[in-house]
Amino acid sequence: MLRAGRRTSLLAVGVATAALAALTPATAFAAPEPFGGPGQQRLRWERCAQDQPASLECTTVRVPLDYADPHGRTIGIAVSRMKADGTAKRRGVLLMNPGGPGGPGLTMPAEMAPRLAAEVRERFDLVSFDPRGVGRSTPVHCGLAPDEQALDHPYSAGTFGQDVARARSVADKCRARAGDLLPHLTTRNTARDMDAIRAALGERRISYLGHSYGTYLGAVYTQMFPRRADRFVLDSALDPALVWRGVPRGAAEAAELAFTRWTEWAAARDAAYGLGATPEAVRAAFWELVARADRTPIVLEGQAFDGDAIRAQYRAFVRVEAVTPFVVALKAAAAGAAAPAVPTEAETEVGAKTEGPDVDNMVSVAWAVLCGEGRSWPRDPEQYRRDAIRERAAHPLAGDFGSNIQPCAFWKSAPREATTVVNNDVDVLIVQNEWDPQTPLAMAEGMRRVLHGARMVTVAGGEGHGAVVAERPSCADADVTRYLVTGRLPAKDRTCG
């Protein structure tokens, strides 16, 4: 999933906002011949952008807005590629998706090329795309105000009325600005677009690397087009059974486990950090900070943190070495002492802001998918109030963030078709960090249960959202390379690290 807001970060690979920044509105991609069946399009490629590698070229594939009406209105899907380094060993295309929903992907080939083994680059054209509604594809905009661009909010009895009004406003704006497009922004239609890209490229089958939401998209593709799926790698997997309301709630549950792990880690290093000599003492120190900030916000490096703003960093607790200096600095600032500077590494993990030229576009698409195809959203605002109170009691760190009122309560675009039930025997490789803050290990295990032909590699002690897509090496890299090069999955699920 994609997460955006005042002090949040994208759930994609980190290329989402960079993608839009690199591909300016002035960039125009050559249009293909009109849609007459994806295999009949003659694509014209050109360099994507001057500040991107010359080897990254772009085009546009035309697809039906409504696949039930294939000869009706069409939309453009912006596609990018970097050709394989060699031709003798070329196998086909490795299509990629960075996550979201709503994350643009055009720069992903350039981002991933140095992270993939040379043997992979010899065999595959690296191909990605801006999904329907996103970026340089035919875009969707709801015209959301800055305070409407966060995908979650903490619950408070005093602000719940404002939360309801904001959720209703988002739904109303999306319906007014993009009502004709919203019903067609679904994972199933994006999977169909992937198959249209396959056909337009003249490929019999496609291989795939999907991250985060991209794992669900890839799983849906294997369900809809099993004979066209070649070698599929799913990095940081979602549980299809949780689509969609269950995903943030599952993340809140996992945050409690990560928080407990952090208290143990910090307690073992009390001499260095001074947060407490036992996990219980560290936990108490943290919640005292939250209570103190609720009374009077704590100012750290020019920003005021109330208790909710501190709790909003719940995803950061999976990176124990990055989040601890932040908590230490908050404690010092609360005591009126000179707060130590938060290290650069911690700044990238804690309190990161979503900055980009078109956050409205990404968030608009996210709501279109999350609300438009999820059938588990209550319509009664009071149900959200009850759920938020109950979930915060069960998971104090973040339970209310994932269960508070959302625009989906007021969404008017009914799903055109049922959500895909993923349950197949297609060969798939799932790779997963043990301590993933956004698609936790339990979610990946849920994906593994419904992909019976899959194998799963768990990175023991792995922190962060993304194993293969991360800039740092992973012990799962060799499994991914072997699978993409030879097609051989591990003999059984395994743990590395």
XYZ file of C-alpha atoms in Angstrom:
497
model
C 0.000 0.000 0.000
C 0.851 3.608 -0.389
C 0.895 5.829 2.638
C 1.058 9.583 2.328
C 0.537 12.522 4.590
C 2.039 15.284 6.673
C 4.834 13.182 8.126
C 4.661 9.926 6.305
C 6.409 8.153 3.464
C 5.482 6.245 0.360
C 5.037 2.543 0.696
C 6.605 2.011 -2.673
C 10.322 1.584 -3.410
C 11.249 5.201 -2.916
C 11.040 5.896 -6.631
C 7.440 7.074 -6.617
C 7.923 10.785 -6.050
C 11.279 10.674 -7.808
C 9.531 9.277 -10.838
C 7.181 12.206 -11.146
C 9.939 14.692 -10.400
C 12.143 13.221 -13.102
C 9.442 13.025 -15.740
C 8.225 16.577 -15.944
C 4.823 17.590 -17.321
C 6.593 18.751 -20.457
C 7.646 15.191 -21.222
C 5.433 13.687 -23.922
C 5.559 10.069 -24.985
C 4.985 8.970 -28.532
C 1.447 7.712 -28.967
C 0.844 4.347 -30.623
C -1.691 3.591 -33.254
C -5.303 3.703 -31.976
C -6.391 0.737 -29.886
C -7.477 -2.147 -32.043
C -6.379 -4.969 -29.835
C -3.141 -4.642 -27.858
C -1.150 -6.925 -30.160
C -1.922 -4.665 -33.145
C -0.340 -1.489 -31.750
C 2.828 -0.154 -33.320
C 4.756 1.375 -30.457
C 7.098 4.304 -30.945
C 9.809 4.618 -28.322
C 11.755 7.719 -27.315
C 13.956 8.790 -24.440
C 11.903 9.220 -21.271
C 13.568 12.365 -19.925
C 16.812 14.239 -20.241
C 17.737 13.641 -16.606
C 17.182 9.893 -16.966
C 19.602 7.446 -18.630
C 19.441 7.499 -22.401
C 18.772 3.775 -22.258
C 15.468 4.381 -20.457
C 12.909 4.811 -23.231
C 9.186 5.391 -23.039
C 6.048 4.876 -25.065
C 2.296 4.797 -24.586
C 0.047 1.756 -24.870
C -3.643 2.378 -25.495
C -6.081 0.255 -23.497
C -9.851 0.292 -23.014
C -11.103 2.333 -20.087
C -13.731 -0.379 -19.660
C -12.644 -3.851 -20.726
C -16.313 -4.827 -20.940
C -16.500 -2.318 -23.811
C -13.234 -2.975 -25.695
C -14.092 -0.690 -28.603
C -15.203 2.231 -26.449
C -13.183 4.969 -24.806
C -9.454 4.327 -24.439
C -6.846 5.627 -22.033
C -3.073 5.785 -22.240
C -0.689 3.664 -20.173
C 2.831 5.117 -20.044
C 5.425 2.342 -20.352
C 9.200 2.452 -19.931
C 11.954 -0.049 -20.664
C 15.673 -0.666 -20.577
C 16.630 -3.334 -23.092
C 18.522 -6.429 -22.047
C 22.302 -6.086 -21.981
C 22.653 -8.969 -24.422
C 20.580 -10.714 -27.071
C 21.920 -14.271 -27.142
C 20.593 -15.085 -23.670
C 17.500 -12.854 -23.766
C 14.427 -14.572 -22.369
C 11.840 -11.777 -22.462
C 10.627 -8.897 -20.311
C 10.688 -8.419 -16.567
C 7.704 -6.200 -15.870
C 7.890 -4.295 -12.585
C 5.565 -2.432 -10.238
C 6.811 -0.357 -7.270
C 3.681 -0.511 -5.105
C 0.922 1.814 -4.093
C -1.802 1.689 -5.192
C -1.022 4.972 -6.868
C 2.747 4.698 -7.155
C 4.261 5.706 -10.516
C 6.739 3.256 -11.976
C 8.387 4.724 -15.053
C 11.805 5.193 -13.463
C 11.812 1.754 -11.833
C 13.915 0.071 -14.564
C 16.675 2.625 -14.047
C 16.362 2.297 -10.267
C 16.470 -1.495 -10.310
C 19.096 -2.082 -13.014
C 22.103 -1.687 -10.680
C 20.445 -3.856 -8.022
C 19.870 -6.837 -10.286
C 22.573 -9.356 -11.131
C 24.289 -9.167 -14.506
C 22.826 -12.574 -15.410
C 19.327 -11.141 -14.960
C 20.111 -8.049 -17.019
C 21.353 -10.271 -19.853
C 18.063 -12.121 -20.019
C 15.387 -9.507 -19.544
C 14.277 -6.157 -20.824
C 13.390 -4.228 -17.663
C 9.910 -2.802 -18.199
C 7.655 -0.762 -15.946
C 4.645 1.503 -16.260
C 2.528 4.127 -14.595
C -0.670 2.218 -13.743
C -3.984 3.502 -15.019
C -4.824 6.829 -13.447
C -1.234 7.499 -12.377
C 1.409 9.970 -13.477
C 2.074 10.041 -17.211
C -0.716 7.590 -17.905
C -4.180 9.142 -18.233
C -4.197 10.701 -14.738
C -6.855 11.023 -12.071
C -7.046 14.054 -9.787
C -9.537 14.608 -6.989
C -8.242 18.090 -6.164
C -7.523 17.238 -2.530
C -6.369 19.848 -0.039
C -3.118 19.122 1.834
C -4.958 17.976 4.955
C -6.963 15.532 2.799
C -3.881 13.775 1.437
C -3.101 11.592 4.460
C -4.242 8.002 4.226
C -4.721 7.548 7.950
C -5.509 9.659 11.006
C -5.430 8.948 14.732
C -8.735 8.825 16.539
C -9.787 11.461 19.046
C -13.270 12.017 20.386
C -12.734 15.764 20.045
C -11.762 15.638 16.367
C -13.889 12.749 15.134
C -16.497 15.097 13.644
C -13.742 16.792 11.643
C -12.437 13.398 10.548
C -15.901 12.445 9.274
C -16.244 15.745 7.404
C -12.812 15.320 5.818
C -13.554 11.744 4.738
C -16.843 12.836 3.186
C -15.130 15.732 1.422
C -12.523 13.432 -0.155
C -15.230 11.084 -1.445
C -17.290 13.985 -2.788
C -14.322 15.620 -4.524
C -13.266 12.389 -6.178
C -16.770 11.742 -7.438
C -17.081 15.296 -8.779
C -13.666 15.454 -10.428
C -13.133 11.876 -11.627
C -16.433 10.051 -11.336
C -16.273 8.644 -14.865
C -12.860 7.088 -14.259
C -13.167 5.866 -10.675
C -15.110 2.632 -11.314
C -12.401 1.469 -13.712
C -9.410 1.993 -11.415
C -9.182 -1.545 -10.092
C -6.474 -4.104 -9.581
C -8.163 -6.444 -12.051
C -8.127 -3.767 -14.752
C -4.485 -2.952 -14.031
C -3.711 -6.667 -14.401
C -5.492 -6.550 -17.754
C -3.344 -3.537 -18.657
C -0.268 -5.603 -17.802
C -1.447 -8.218 -20.238
C -2.082 -5.549 -22.862
C 1.508 -4.371 -22.371
C 2.685 -7.964 -22.801
C 0.799 -8.285 -26.047
C 1.898 -4.876 -27.326
C 5.514 -5.890 -26.705
C 4.986 -9.073 -28.682
C 5.713 -11.374 -25.736
C 4.017 -14.738 -25.219
C 4.594 -14.593 -21.463
C 5.901 -12.061 -18.958
C 8.085 -12.282 -15.895
C 7.434 -9.889 -13.062
C 8.877 -8.163 -10.007
C 6.272 -6.565 -7.766
C 6.754 -4.770 -4.469
C 4.181 -4.175 -1.719
C 0.817 -3.498 -3.421
C 2.599 -4.749 -6.538
C 2.650 -8.220 -4.967
C -1.138 -8.259 -4.827
C -1.281 -6.967 -8.399
C 1.084 -9.749 -9.473
C -0.932 -12.385 -7.623
C -4.122 -11.189 -9.306
C -2.379 -11.443 -12.671
C -1.384 -15.065 -11.967
C -5.000 -15.798 -11.115
C -6.414 -14.140 -14.231
C -3.686 -15.112 -16.707
C -1.900 -18.157 -15.260
C -0.555 -19.410 -18.617
C 1.010 -16.042 -19.400
C 2.887 -15.760 -16.096
C 6.509 -16.829 -16.405
C 8.799 -16.055 -13.451
C 7.095 -13.932 -10.793
C 8.898 -12.422 -7.789
C 6.765 -10.866 -5.047
C 8.737 -8.697 -2.614
C 7.017 -7.707 0.669
C 3.705 -9.380 0.100
C 0.166 -8.429 1.032
C -2.351 -10.993 2.215
C -5.142 -11.076 -0.407
C -7.612 -12.049 2.310
C -7.157 -8.623 3.954
C -8.085 -6.506 0.925
C -8.594 -3.769 1.838
C -9.683 -2.681 5.286
C -7.720 -5.431 6.956
C -4.345 -4.255 5.624
C -3.781 -1.177 7.853
C -5.233 -3.027 10.796
C -2.784 -5.871 10.202
C 0.058 -3.357 10.084
C -1.045 -1.919 13.430
C -0.927 -5.377 14.997
C 2.577 -5.938 13.651
C 3.671 -2.543 14.954
C 3.059 -3.760 18.500
C 5.402 -6.701 17.914
C 8.052 -4.409 16.472
C 7.647 -2.016 19.401
C 8.157 -4.851 21.886
C 11.278 -5.930 20.012
C 12.557 -2.342 20.150
C 12.044 -2.079 23.920
C 14.145 -5.220 24.365
C 16.853 -3.886 22.043
C 16.996 -0.474 23.728
C 17.010 -1.987 27.217
C 20.040 -4.098 26.312
C 21.812 -0.828 25.364
C 20.738 1.314 28.283
C 24.304 2.448 28.863
C 24.333 4.032 25.407
C 20.798 5.439 25.233
C 19.534 5.796 28.795
C 15.955 4.830 28.051
C 15.730 2.128 30.705
C 17.471 -1.038 31.797
C 14.498 -3.317 31.213
C 11.950 -3.566 28.378
C 9.266 -2.483 30.835
C 11.244 0.620 31.760
C 11.811 1.518 28.102
C 8.114 1.062 27.369
C 7.188 3.288 30.314
C 9.655 5.957 29.205
C 8.146 6.024 25.736
C 4.561 6.333 26.934
C 5.580 9.041 29.399
C 6.924 10.968 26.409
C 3.628 10.526 24.577
C 1.659 11.731 27.607
C 3.999 14.683 28.057
C 3.628 15.635 24.383
C -0.146 15.424 24.629
C -0.010 18.033 27.386
C 2.571 20.252 25.673
C 3.994 19.384 22.259
C 7.715 18.654 22.216
C 9.691 20.794 19.781
C 12.464 18.897 18.030
C 14.515 20.400 15.227
C 11.862 23.020 14.598
C 8.857 20.694 14.558
C 6.294 20.305 17.304
C 5.384 16.708 18.161
C 2.223 15.963 20.095
C 1.484 12.443 21.290
C -0.268 11.455 18.081
C 2.658 12.708 15.990
C 5.006 10.544 18.043
C 2.736 7.517 17.692
C 2.517 8.188 13.961
C 6.126 7.015 13.684
C 4.980 3.498 14.568
C 6.315 2.016 11.343
C 9.820 3.206 12.227
C 10.154 0.870 15.208
C 11.202 -1.968 12.934
C 14.502 -0.130 12.400
C 15.771 -0.144 15.941
C 19.049 1.645 15.271
C 17.327 4.433 13.348
C 14.370 5.097 15.634
C 16.257 5.055 18.945
C 18.165 8.332 18.410
C 14.841 9.982 17.567
C 13.307 8.854 20.868
C 16.448 9.891 22.776
C 16.292 13.347 21.177
C 12.594 13.687 22.071
C 13.361 12.773 25.679
C 16.104 15.387 25.876
C 13.927 18.061 24.299
C 11.075 17.253 26.687
C 13.444 17.710 29.632
C 14.559 21.090 28.327
C 18.042 19.831 27.542
C 19.852 20.367 24.283
C 18.547 17.592 22.054
C 21.184 15.702 20.104
C 20.857 15.917 16.361
C 18.931 13.048 14.844
C 21.384 11.154 12.594
C 20.830 11.346 8.859
C 19.924 7.666 8.681
C 17.209 8.168 11.279
C 15.855 11.178 9.442
C 15.178 8.995 6.417
C 13.205 6.557 8.546
C 11.486 8.793 11.092
C 9.302 11.729 10.269
C 9.917 11.541 6.552
C 7.639 13.779 4.549
C 6.000 12.846 1.313
C 7.209 15.515 -1.056
C 6.449 15.409 -4.722
C 4.903 17.286 -7.608
C 1.635 15.372 -7.542
C 0.781 13.734 -4.242
C -2.878 14.468 -5.029
C -2.684 12.138 -8.026
C -1.153 9.279 -6.060
C -3.586 9.604 -3.158
C -6.573 9.972 -5.493
C -5.705 6.708 -7.224
C -5.080 5.034 -3.884
C -8.575 5.881 -2.669
C -10.106 4.861 -5.976
C -8.612 1.371 -5.634
C -8.960 0.943 -1.888
C -12.557 2.140 -1.742
C -13.717 1.040 -5.160
C -12.851 -2.632 -4.880
C -12.935 -3.218 -1.123
C -16.249 -4.592 0.116
C -15.443 -4.535 3.813
C -15.838 -0.808 4.475
C -18.688 0.077 6.873
C -21.056 2.857 5.867
C -21.919 3.968 9.401
C -19.400 6.488 10.802
C -20.189 5.330 14.312
C -18.868 1.886 13.414
C -15.498 3.463 12.697
C -15.605 5.268 16.039
C -16.271 2.011 17.869
C -13.602 0.182 15.901
C -10.990 2.881 16.525
C -11.617 2.872 20.279
C -11.460 -0.918 20.419
C -8.372 -1.205 18.204
C -6.443 1.444 20.134
C -7.183 -0.386 23.372
C -5.861 -3.603 21.824
C -2.932 -2.002 19.971
C -2.094 1.302 21.692
C 0.717 2.323 19.387
C -1.290 2.540 16.164
C -4.545 0.598 16.350
C -6.700 3.666 15.771
C -4.711 4.827 12.729
C -5.905 1.914 10.615
C -9.473 1.786 11.880
C -10.551 5.439 11.982
C -13.088 6.856 9.504
C -12.046 6.766 5.836
C -13.513 8.186 2.594
C -14.604 4.638 1.745
C -17.531 5.113 4.135
C -18.974 7.611 1.634
C -17.745 6.129 -1.642
C -20.479 5.990 -4.285
C -18.769 4.009 -7.050
C -19.915 0.437 -6.571
C -17.506 -2.315 -7.680
C -18.147 -3.428 -11.264
C -16.927 -6.958 -10.506
C -15.988 -9.067 -7.539
C -12.581 -8.806 -5.927
C -10.280 -11.546 -7.186
C -9.985 -14.657 -5.059
C -6.318 -15.650 -5.310
C -5.887 -19.425 -5.138
C -3.613 -21.098 -7.699
C -0.564 -23.277 -8.336
C 1.520 -20.857 -10.424
C 5.257 -20.883 -9.632
C 6.042 -17.712 -7.662
C 8.931 -16.628 -5.432
C 7.969 -14.587 -2.357
C 10.735 -12.724 -0.515
C 10.060 -11.052 2.813
C 11.893 -9.222 5.576
C 11.051 -10.557 9.020
C 10.563 -7.006 10.312
C 8.660 -5.238 7.581
C 6.652 -2.270 8.933
C 4.073 -2.028 6.181
C 3.478 -5.530 4.865
C 4.417 -7.574 7.929
C 5.565 -11.180 7.869
C 2.073 -12.428 8.733
C 0.739 -10.836 5.536
C 3.375 -12.545 3.410
C 2.492 -15.837 5.048
C -1.120 -15.197 4.041
C -0.025 -14.702 0.429
C 2.014 -17.889 0.597
C -1.022 -19.890 1.743
C -3.019 -19.071 -1.382
C -0.163 -19.450 -3.891
C 0.310 -23.190 -3.654
C 3.081 -23.364 -6.247
C 5.126 -20.652 -4.536
C 8.199 -20.752 -2.363
C 8.969 -18.142 0.281
C 12.347 -16.847 1.462
C 12.252 -14.988 4.775
C 15.144 -12.699 5.689
C 15.669 -13.346 9.407
C 16.193 -10.065 11.198
C 15.568 -8.183 7.959
C 14.295 -4.662 8.615
C 12.420 -2.332 6.335
C 9.873 -2.479 3.566
C 11.485 -4.371 0.739
C 14.137 -7.060 0.489
C 15.190 -7.192 -3.159
C 14.085 -3.650 -3.998
C 16.130 -2.182 -1.137
C 19.417 -0.488 -1.893
C 21.239 -2.646 0.628
C 22.059 -6.276 -0.290
C 19.839 -9.060 1.003
C 20.483 -12.736 1.604
C 17.438 -13.353 -0.621
C 19.193 -11.824 -3.650
C 20.802 -15.128 -4.682
C 17.445 -16.931 -4.620
C 15.896 -14.223 -6.781
C 18.763 -14.319 -9.272
C 18.709 -18.104 -9.513
C 14.939 -18.161 -10.047
C 14.905 -15.427 -12.695
C 17.885 -16.912 -14.559
C 17.033 -20.630 -14.356
C 13.399 -20.807 -13.295
C 14.331 -22.951 -10.295
C 12.557 -22.207 -7.041
C 14.037 -23.260 -3.694
C 13.134 -26.855 -2.857
C 11.089 -25.602 0.088
C 10.333 -22.434 1.990
C 13.423 -21.256 3.787
C 14.845 -18.607 6.074
C 18.145 -16.852 5.417
C 20.067 -14.136 7.196
